[in-house]
């Protein structure tokens, strides 16, 4: 956890800190590493030899699942969902290039709206037919087991805050497949931390996302055997999604460029850039005046090169 004095000074009103989960292990770091710590342990305990998962064309979750598979000597098969029609380019840079470098056993592209579980079951059937032992990981690793990674992160944040002698008034985090947001909430409540979490959506409307987060947070708390979160604990704002998942916004470009130039920290266009755009806007509006706030950097910078044409031009208008 690091202070961001230059960003704080530029925005005024709040003392901004950042937790560098972009620097976690496995290729390129990011939040999926914490979920995979639990999911891959389960796969190994069950005797799996092949991981199967799903994500968008620039999926950090697919990159990290593949990296975890390489580390454990497992095969990995990816189902890539073309959420933005026409967006899949087999020659794309960013995570797509890394899928190739790390040696995915197969990459299958499916159209938006496909039944992703059915597609993964089909991959699993092919593995079984060849005598293998498949293990399916849901999108984003956002099952209750995966979300435990972020309940553990809540514990780590509290321990580091104690060691560093700081108290946080709020945590701000990107909210997508919801495992990160849900795990954090379940963990903070289990610890009786009393720190509210402001989620910034990257895909879904507010009501839909808050329902998703609540459901997963309750299931995660059940797995932990700790008190269940309630609706009042969940905030997932949707004003910074823009035209849709992974589609650039001028506010995202400003946020990515601002963190890079003021703090030397790389965000990403799809998740942490949009979450930071929300944090910047709310700070400017005075919503966090007088607060010391922790932004959870969920990673994603390996995809930056795939968005170079959007990010390079500071005069970009959405
Ligand atoms: C997946 C992802 C998120 C969102 O986390 P969820 O647990 O899916 O809500 C945020 N940032 C990055 C970089 C991601 O890859």
Tab-separated table of C-alpha atoms and ligand atoms in Angstrom:
chain	number	residue	atom	x	y	z
A	1	UNK	CA	0.000	0.000	0.000
A	2	UNK	CA	1.425	3.351	-1.076
A	3	UNK	CA	0.352	6.974	-0.687
A	4	UNK	CA	-0.340	8.906	-3.911
A	5	UNK	CA	0.698	12.429	-2.886
A	6	UNK	CA	0.878	13.910	-6.375
A	7	UNK	CA	-2.512	12.600	-7.450
A	8	UNK	CA	-3.994	13.733	-4.105
A	9	UNK	CA	-2.554	17.232	-4.584
A	10	UNK	CA	-3.806	17.443	-8.172
A	11	UNK	CA	-7.374	16.518	-7.195
A	12	UNK	CA	-7.609	18.050	-3.703
A	13	UNK	CA	-10.023	17.155	-0.894
A	14	UNK	CA	-8.981	13.561	-0.112
A	15	UNK	CA	-5.809	11.666	0.823
A	16	UNK	CA	-5.488	8.933	-1.797
A	17	UNK	CA	-3.631	5.652	-1.311
A	18	UNK	CA	-3.293	2.630	-3.558
A	19	UNK	CA	-2.929	-1.099	-2.889
A	20	UNK	CA	-0.704	-2.554	-5.584
A	21	UNK	CA	-2.418	-5.819	-6.475
A	22	UNK	CA	-1.184	-5.099	-10.000
A	23	UNK	CA	2.205	-6.277	-8.650
A	24	UNK	CA	1.051	-9.732	-7.501
A	25	UNK	CA	2.705	-12.895	-8.820
A	26	UNK	CA	1.997	-14.910	-12.010
A	27	UNK	CA	2.459	-13.306	-15.439
A	28	UNK	CA	1.525	-9.638	-15.235
A	29	UNK	CA	-0.104	-9.694	-11.785
A	30	UNK	CA	-3.584	-8.459	-10.936
A	31	UNK	CA	-6.590	-9.509	-8.895
A	32	UNK	CA	-7.179	-12.905	-10.509
A	33	UNK	CA	-3.961	-14.199	-8.888
A	34	UNK	CA	-5.601	-14.076	-5.426
A	35	UNK	CA	-8.669	-15.994	-6.609
A	36	UNK	CA	-6.560	-18.574	-8.448
A	37	UNK	CA	-4.588	-19.259	-5.271
A	38	UNK	CA	-7.744	-20.944	-3.911
A	39	UNK	CA	-9.177	-22.274	-7.189
A	40	UNK	CA	-5.996	-23.958	-8.434
A	41	UNK	CA	-5.398	-25.511	-5.000
A	42	UNK	CA	-8.877	-27.043	-5.309
A	43	UNK	CA	-8.133	-28.241	-8.857
A	44	UNK	CA	-4.900	-29.915	-7.706
A	45	UNK	CA	-6.611	-31.481	-4.672
A	46	UNK	CA	-9.179	-32.990	-7.045
A	47	UNK	CA	-6.487	-34.457	-9.317
A	48	UNK	CA	-7.132	-32.186	-12.316
A	49	UNK	CA	-4.637	-32.034	-15.180
A	50	UNK	CA	-6.404	-29.396	-17.298
A	51	UNK	CA	-7.862	-25.991	-16.363
A	52	UNK	CA	-10.735	-24.662	-18.473
A	53	UNK	CA	-11.967	-21.089	-18.227
A	54	UNK	CA	-13.636	-18.262	-20.108
A	55	UNK	CA	-13.095	-14.534	-20.680
A	56	UNK	CA	-13.168	-11.631	-23.136
A	57	UNK	CA	-10.525	-11.276	-25.906
A	58	UNK	CA	-8.226	-9.218	-23.616
A	59	UNK	CA	-9.057	-11.234	-20.478
A	60	UNK	CA	-6.615	-10.847	-17.584
A	61	UNK	CA	-8.341	-13.810	-15.944
A	62	UNK	CA	-7.528	-16.063	-18.917
A	63	UNK	CA	-3.899	-14.848	-18.938
A	64	UNK	CA	-3.444	-15.577	-15.243
A	65	UNK	CA	-5.258	-18.935	-15.345
A	66	UNK	CA	-2.912	-19.927	-18.156
A	67	UNK	CA	0.100	-18.705	-16.153
A	68	UNK	CA	-1.065	-20.673	-13.089
A	69	UNK	CA	-1.506	-23.764	-15.271
A	70	UNK	CA	2.042	-23.353	-16.633
A	71	UNK	CA	3.414	-22.996	-13.106
A	72	UNK	CA	1.657	-26.173	-11.941
A	73	UNK	CA	2.374	-28.219	-15.069
A	74	UNK	CA	-1.287	-28.327	-16.118
A	75	UNK	CA	-2.895	-27.825	-19.534
A	76	UNK	CA	-5.208	-24.862	-20.049
A	77	UNK	CA	-8.073	-24.466	-22.538
A	78	UNK	CA	-9.620	-21.050	-23.074
A	79	UNK	CA	-13.094	-20.131	-24.315
A	80	UNK	CA	-12.991	-16.526	-25.525
A	81	UNK	CA	-16.313	-14.656	-25.523
A	82	UNK	CA	-16.483	-11.942	-28.173
A	83	UNK	CA	-18.494	-9.560	-25.964
A	84	UNK	CA	-18.078	-6.677	-28.413
A	85	UNK	CA	-19.116	-8.089	-31.829
A	86	UNK	CA	-16.212	-8.100	-34.300
A	87	UNK	CA	-13.643	-7.334	-31.583
A	88	UNK	CA	-11.733	-10.636	-31.624
A	89	UNK	CA	-8.480	-10.307	-33.538
A	90	UNK	CA	-6.205	-13.370	-33.360
A	91	UNK	CA	-3.189	-11.124	-34.069
A	92	UNK	CA	-3.958	-8.612	-31.299
A	93	UNK	CA	-1.223	-7.619	-28.854
A	94	UNK	CA	-1.697	-7.368	-25.082
A	95	UNK	CA	-3.104	-10.428	-23.338
A	96	UNK	CA	-3.911	-12.110	-26.647
A	97	UNK	CA	-0.207	-12.307	-27.482
A	98	UNK	CA	0.506	-13.683	-23.995
A	99	UNK	CA	-2.051	-16.498	-24.504
A	100	UNK	CA	0.177	-17.629	-27.358
A	101	UNK	CA	3.469	-17.207	-25.472
A	102	UNK	CA	2.276	-19.251	-22.496
A	103	UNK	CA	0.963	-22.009	-24.715
A	104	UNK	CA	-2.803	-22.355	-24.327
A	105	UNK	CA	-3.746	-25.952	-25.249
A	106	UNK	CA	-6.726	-24.529	-27.155
A	107	UNK	CA	-8.414	-21.177	-27.730
A	108	UNK	CA	-12.010	-21.237	-28.936
A	109	UNK	CA	-13.859	-18.046	-29.802
A	110	UNK	CA	-17.632	-17.902	-29.151
A	111	UNK	CA	-20.156	-15.143	-29.887
A	112	UNK	CA	-21.526	-12.779	-27.224
A	113	UNK	CA	-24.471	-14.305	-25.392
A	114	UNK	CA	-23.308	-17.912	-25.921
A	115	UNK	CA	-24.009	-20.314	-23.036
A	116	UNK	CA	-20.513	-20.119	-21.554
A	117	UNK	CA	-20.949	-22.948	-19.057
A	118	UNK	CA	-22.169	-25.221	-21.876
A	119	UNK	CA	-19.144	-24.222	-23.985
A	120	UNK	CA	-16.783	-25.053	-21.113
A	121	UNK	CA	-18.603	-28.372	-20.480
A	122	UNK	CA	-17.956	-29.206	-24.127
A	123	UNK	CA	-14.226	-28.553	-23.618
A	124	UNK	CA	-14.327	-30.683	-20.464
A	125	UNK	CA	-15.980	-33.537	-22.376
A	126	UNK	CA	-13.191	-33.416	-24.974
A	127	UNK	CA	-10.547	-33.566	-22.211
A	128	UNK	CA	-12.306	-36.527	-20.556
A	129	UNK	CA	-12.672	-38.333	-23.883
A	130	UNK	CA	-8.880	-38.111	-24.235
A	131	UNK	CA	-8.425	-39.593	-20.730
A	132	UNK	CA	-7.746	-36.283	-18.957
A	133	UNK	CA	-9.153	-34.664	-15.807
A	134	UNK	CA	-10.665	-31.225	-16.470
A	135	UNK	CA	-11.398	-28.508	-13.893
A	136	UNK	CA	-13.746	-25.689	-14.904
A	137	UNK	CA	-13.167	-22.197	-13.464
A	138	UNK	CA	-16.102	-19.790	-13.893
A	139	UNK	CA	-15.606	-16.389	-15.584
A	140	UNK	CA	-13.316	-14.113	-13.576
A	141	UNK	CA	-12.824	-16.886	-11.019
A	142	UNK	CA	-15.829	-15.359	-9.262
A	143	UNK	CA	-17.189	-18.313	-7.313
A	144	UNK	CA	-17.397	-18.211	-3.504
A	145	UNK	CA	-14.118	-20.201	-3.387
A	146	UNK	CA	-12.379	-17.689	-5.676
A	147	UNK	CA	-13.814	-14.747	-3.725
A	148	UNK	CA	-12.048	-16.104	-0.618
A	149	UNK	CA	-8.905	-14.616	-2.187
A	150	UNK	CA	-10.352	-11.170	-1.543
A	151	UNK	CA	-11.644	-12.014	1.922
A	152	UNK	CA	-7.992	-12.873	2.637
A	153	UNK	CA	-6.988	-9.576	0.995
A	154	UNK	CA	-9.272	-7.702	3.420
A	155	UNK	CA	-7.306	-9.310	6.245
A	156	UNK	CA	-4.027	-8.304	4.557
A	157	UNK	CA	-5.219	-4.697	4.149
A	158	UNK	CA	-6.107	-4.459	7.852
A	159	UNK	CA	-2.743	-5.946	8.891
A	160	UNK	CA	-0.786	-3.640	6.567
A	161	UNK	CA	-2.786	-0.603	7.692
A	162	UNK	CA	-1.860	-1.451	11.293
A	163	UNK	CA	1.824	-1.942	10.385
A	164	UNK	CA	1.919	1.293	8.370
A	165	UNK	CA	0.008	3.242	11.013
A	166	UNK	CA	-2.847	4.385	8.758
A	167	UNK	CA	-6.633	4.114	8.978
A	168	UNK	CA	-8.779	4.145	5.861
A	169	UNK	CA	-12.218	5.735	5.655
A	170	UNK	CA	-13.121	3.931	2.441
A	171	UNK	CA	-11.936	1.444	-0.184
A	172	UNK	CA	-12.662	2.010	-3.894
A	173	UNK	CA	-12.528	-0.937	-6.304
A	174	UNK	CA	-13.541	-1.945	-9.849
A	175	UNK	CA	-16.601	-4.232	-9.924
A	176	UNK	CA	-16.902	-6.718	-12.820
A	177	UNK	CA	-17.622	-10.416	-12.344
A	178	UNK	CA	-17.960	-9.366	-8.689
A	179	UNK	CA	-15.597	-11.770	-6.910
A	180	UNK	CA	-13.182	-9.043	-5.853
A	181	UNK	CA	-15.859	-6.681	-4.547
A	182	UNK	CA	-17.826	-9.517	-2.868
A	183	UNK	CA	-14.796	-11.124	-1.236
A	184	UNK	CA	-13.611	-7.779	0.131
A	185	UNK	CA	-17.047	-7.037	1.611
A	186	UNK	CA	-17.326	-10.499	3.191
A	187	UNK	CA	-13.794	-10.204	4.598
A	188	UNK	CA	-14.211	-6.674	5.964
A	189	UNK	CA	-17.465	-7.642	7.682
A	190	UNK	CA	-15.889	-10.799	9.112
A	191	UNK	CA	-13.146	-8.591	10.598
A	192	UNK	CA	-15.654	-6.015	11.835
A	193	UNK	CA	-13.502	-3.428	10.031
A	194	UNK	CA	-16.227	-0.814	9.583
A	195	UNK	CA	-14.735	0.381	6.279
A	196	UNK	CA	-17.253	1.039	3.468
A	197	UNK	CA	-16.441	-0.105	-0.072
A	198	UNK	CA	-17.390	1.920	-3.148
A	199	UNK	CA	-17.508	-0.310	-6.217
A	200	UNK	CA	-17.226	1.227	-9.687
A	201	UNK	CA	-18.901	-0.886	-12.364
A	202	UNK	CA	-17.173	-1.773	-15.615
A	203	UNK	CA	-20.074	-3.569	-17.321
A	204	UNK	CA	-23.499	-3.706	-15.713
A	205	UNK	CA	-26.201	-1.271	-14.543
A	206	UNK	CA	-26.108	-0.425	-10.844
A	207	UNK	CA	-29.098	-2.439	-9.561
A	208	UNK	CA	-28.095	-5.573	-11.446
A	209	UNK	CA	-24.477	-5.382	-10.246
A	210	UNK	CA	-25.411	-4.670	-6.633
A	211	UNK	CA	-27.657	-7.768	-6.651
A	212	UNK	CA	-24.802	-9.863	-8.123
A	213	UNK	CA	-22.321	-8.594	-5.536
A	214	UNK	CA	-24.718	-9.163	-2.628
A	215	UNK	CA	-25.493	-12.720	-3.698
A	216	UNK	CA	-21.819	-13.659	-4.046
A	217	UNK	CA	-20.827	-11.820	-0.850
A	218	UNK	CA	-23.473	-13.749	1.105
A	219	UNK	CA	-22.291	-17.080	-0.391
A	220	UNK	CA	-18.664	-16.199	0.414
A	221	UNK	CA	-19.538	-15.331	4.024
A	222	UNK	CA	-21.421	-18.630	4.270
A	223	UNK	CA	-18.302	-20.478	3.109
A	224	UNK	CA	-16.261	-18.570	5.714
A	225	UNK	CA	-18.852	-19.092	8.441
A	226	UNK	CA	-18.970	-15.347	9.144
A	227	UNK	CA	-21.872	-12.815	9.324
A	228	UNK	CA	-23.797	-12.287	6.077
A	229	UNK	CA	-23.486	-8.937	4.279
A	230	UNK	CA	-26.738	-7.043	3.649
A	231	UNK	CA	-27.929	-4.812	0.772
A	232	UNK	CA	-26.825	-1.639	2.597
A	233	UNK	CA	-23.203	-2.860	2.506
A	234	UNK	CA	-23.134	-2.898	-1.315
A	235	UNK	CA	-22.550	0.155	-3.530
A	236	UNK	CA	-21.710	-0.404	-7.221
A	237	UNK	CA	-21.890	2.863	-9.202
A	238	UNK	CA	-22.440	2.705	-12.972
A	239	UNK	CA	-21.712	6.251	-14.257
A	240	UNK	CA	-18.258	5.329	-15.624
A	241	UNK	CA	-19.109	2.255	-17.711
A	242	UNK	CA	-19.541	4.487	-20.787
A	243	UNK	CA	-20.943	2.867	-23.947
A	244	UNK	CA	-20.212	-0.631	-22.641
A	245	UNK	CA	-17.755	-3.225	-21.367
A	246	UNK	CA	-14.205	-2.614	-22.647
A	247	UNK	CA	-15.291	0.355	-24.810
A	248	UNK	CA	-13.100	3.406	-24.192
A	249	UNK	CA	-14.275	6.649	-22.584
A	250	UNK	CA	-12.559	10.041	-22.438
A	251	UNK	CA	-12.617	9.818	-18.602
A	252	UNK	CA	-10.807	6.443	-18.710
A	253	UNK	CA	-8.115	7.857	-21.014
A	254	UNK	CA	-7.638	10.820	-18.656
A	255	UNK	CA	-7.373	8.474	-15.644
A	256	UNK	CA	-4.824	6.155	-17.300
A	257	UNK	CA	-2.695	9.101	-18.437
A	258	UNK	CA	-2.994	10.894	-15.081
A	259	UNK	CA	-1.870	7.918	-12.937
A	260	UNK	CA	0.989	7.218	-15.349
A	261	UNK	CA	2.237	10.810	-15.434
A	262	UNK	CA	1.618	11.778	-11.773
A	263	UNK	CA	2.493	8.542	-9.954
A	264	UNK	CA	4.300	6.288	-12.460
A	265	UNK	CA	1.511	3.702	-12.058
A	266	UNK	CA	-0.005	1.878	-15.029
A	267	UNK	CA	-3.761	1.217	-15.058
A	268	UNK	CA	-5.733	-0.517	-17.820
A	269	UNK	CA	-8.482	0.637	-20.199
A	270	UNK	CA	-11.155	-1.945	-19.281
A	271	UNK	CA	-11.170	-2.093	-15.463
A	272	UNK	CA	-8.794	-0.076	-13.304
A	273	UNK	CA	-8.874	2.905	-15.722
A	274	UNK	CA	-12.661	3.148	-15.495
A	275	UNK	CA	-12.644	2.599	-11.719
A	276	UNK	CA	-10.037	5.353	-11.340
A	277	UNK	CA	-12.131	7.611	-13.611
A	278	UNK	CA	-14.927	7.195	-11.063
A	279	UNK	CA	-12.607	7.918	-8.145
A	280	UNK	CA	-11.272	11.052	-9.887
A	281	UNK	CA	-14.764	12.363	-10.693
A	282	UNK	CA	-16.119	11.706	-7.180
A	283	UNK	CA	-13.041	13.311	-5.586
A	284	UNK	CA	-13.457	16.399	-7.782
A	285	UNK	CA	-17.128	16.550	-6.806
A	286	UNK	CA	-16.082	16.613	-3.131
A	287	UNK	CA	-17.718	13.267	-2.342
A	288	UNK	CA	-14.626	12.132	-0.391
A	289	UNK	CA	-13.652	15.444	1.243
A	290	UNK	CA	-11.562	14.876	4.372
A	291	UNK	CA	-11.298	11.116	3.800
A	292	UNK	CA	-8.232	8.895	3.574
A	293	UNK	CA	-9.096	6.478	0.824
A	294	UNK	CA	-7.559	3.263	-0.526
A	295	UNK	CA	-7.882	2.462	-4.235
A	296	UNK	CA	-7.465	-1.257	-4.835
A	297	UNK	CA	-5.446	-1.544	-8.038
A	298	UNK	CA	-6.756	-4.747	-9.607
A	299	UNK	CA	-4.136	-4.782	-12.396
A	300	UNK	CA	-4.681	-5.101	-16.139
A	301	UNK	CA	-1.745	-3.154	-17.582
A	302	UNK	CA	-0.673	-6.092	-19.846
A	303	UNK	CA	-3.611	-5.127	-22.119
A	304	UNK	CA	-2.415	-1.518	-22.580
A	305	UNK	CA	-0.571	-2.199	-25.839
A	306	UNK	CA	-3.784	-3.528	-27.427
A	307	UNK	CA	-5.402	-0.114	-26.828
A	308	UNK	CA	-2.461	2.050	-27.948
A	309	UNK	CA	-4.417	3.934	-30.616
A	310	UNK	CA	-6.995	5.073	-28.054
A	311	UNK	CA	-4.560	5.921	-25.264
A	312	UNK	CA	-1.865	7.679	-27.228
A	313	UNK	CA	-3.909	10.704	-28.238
A	314	UNK	CA	-4.582	13.039	-25.303
A	315	UNK	CA	-7.217	14.846	-27.401
A	316	UNK	CA	-9.277	11.631	-27.595
A	317	UNK	CA	-13.019	12.253	-27.522
A	318	UNK	CA	-15.494	9.438	-27.020
B	1	LIG	C1	-11.299	-9.041	-13.575
B	1	LIG	C2	-10.752	-7.690	-13.310
B	1	LIG	C3	-11.427	-6.774	-12.498
B	1	LIG	C4	-12.785	-7.021	-11.917
B	1	LIG	O1	-12.742	-7.936	-10.872
B	1	LIG	P1	-13.993	-8.866	-10.633
B	1	LIG	O2	-13.624	-9.734	-9.510
B	1	LIG	O3	-14.248	-9.597	-11.922
B	1	LIG	O4	-15.162	-7.976	-10.310
B	1	LIG	C5	-10.825	-5.565	-12.231
B	1	LIG	N1	-9.629	-5.248	-12.757
B	1	LIG	C6	-8.961	-6.093	-13.559
B	1	LIG	C7	-7.664	-5.651	-14.122
B	1	LIG	C8	-9.496	-7.340	-13.865
B	1	LIG	O5	-8.820	-8.163	-14.673
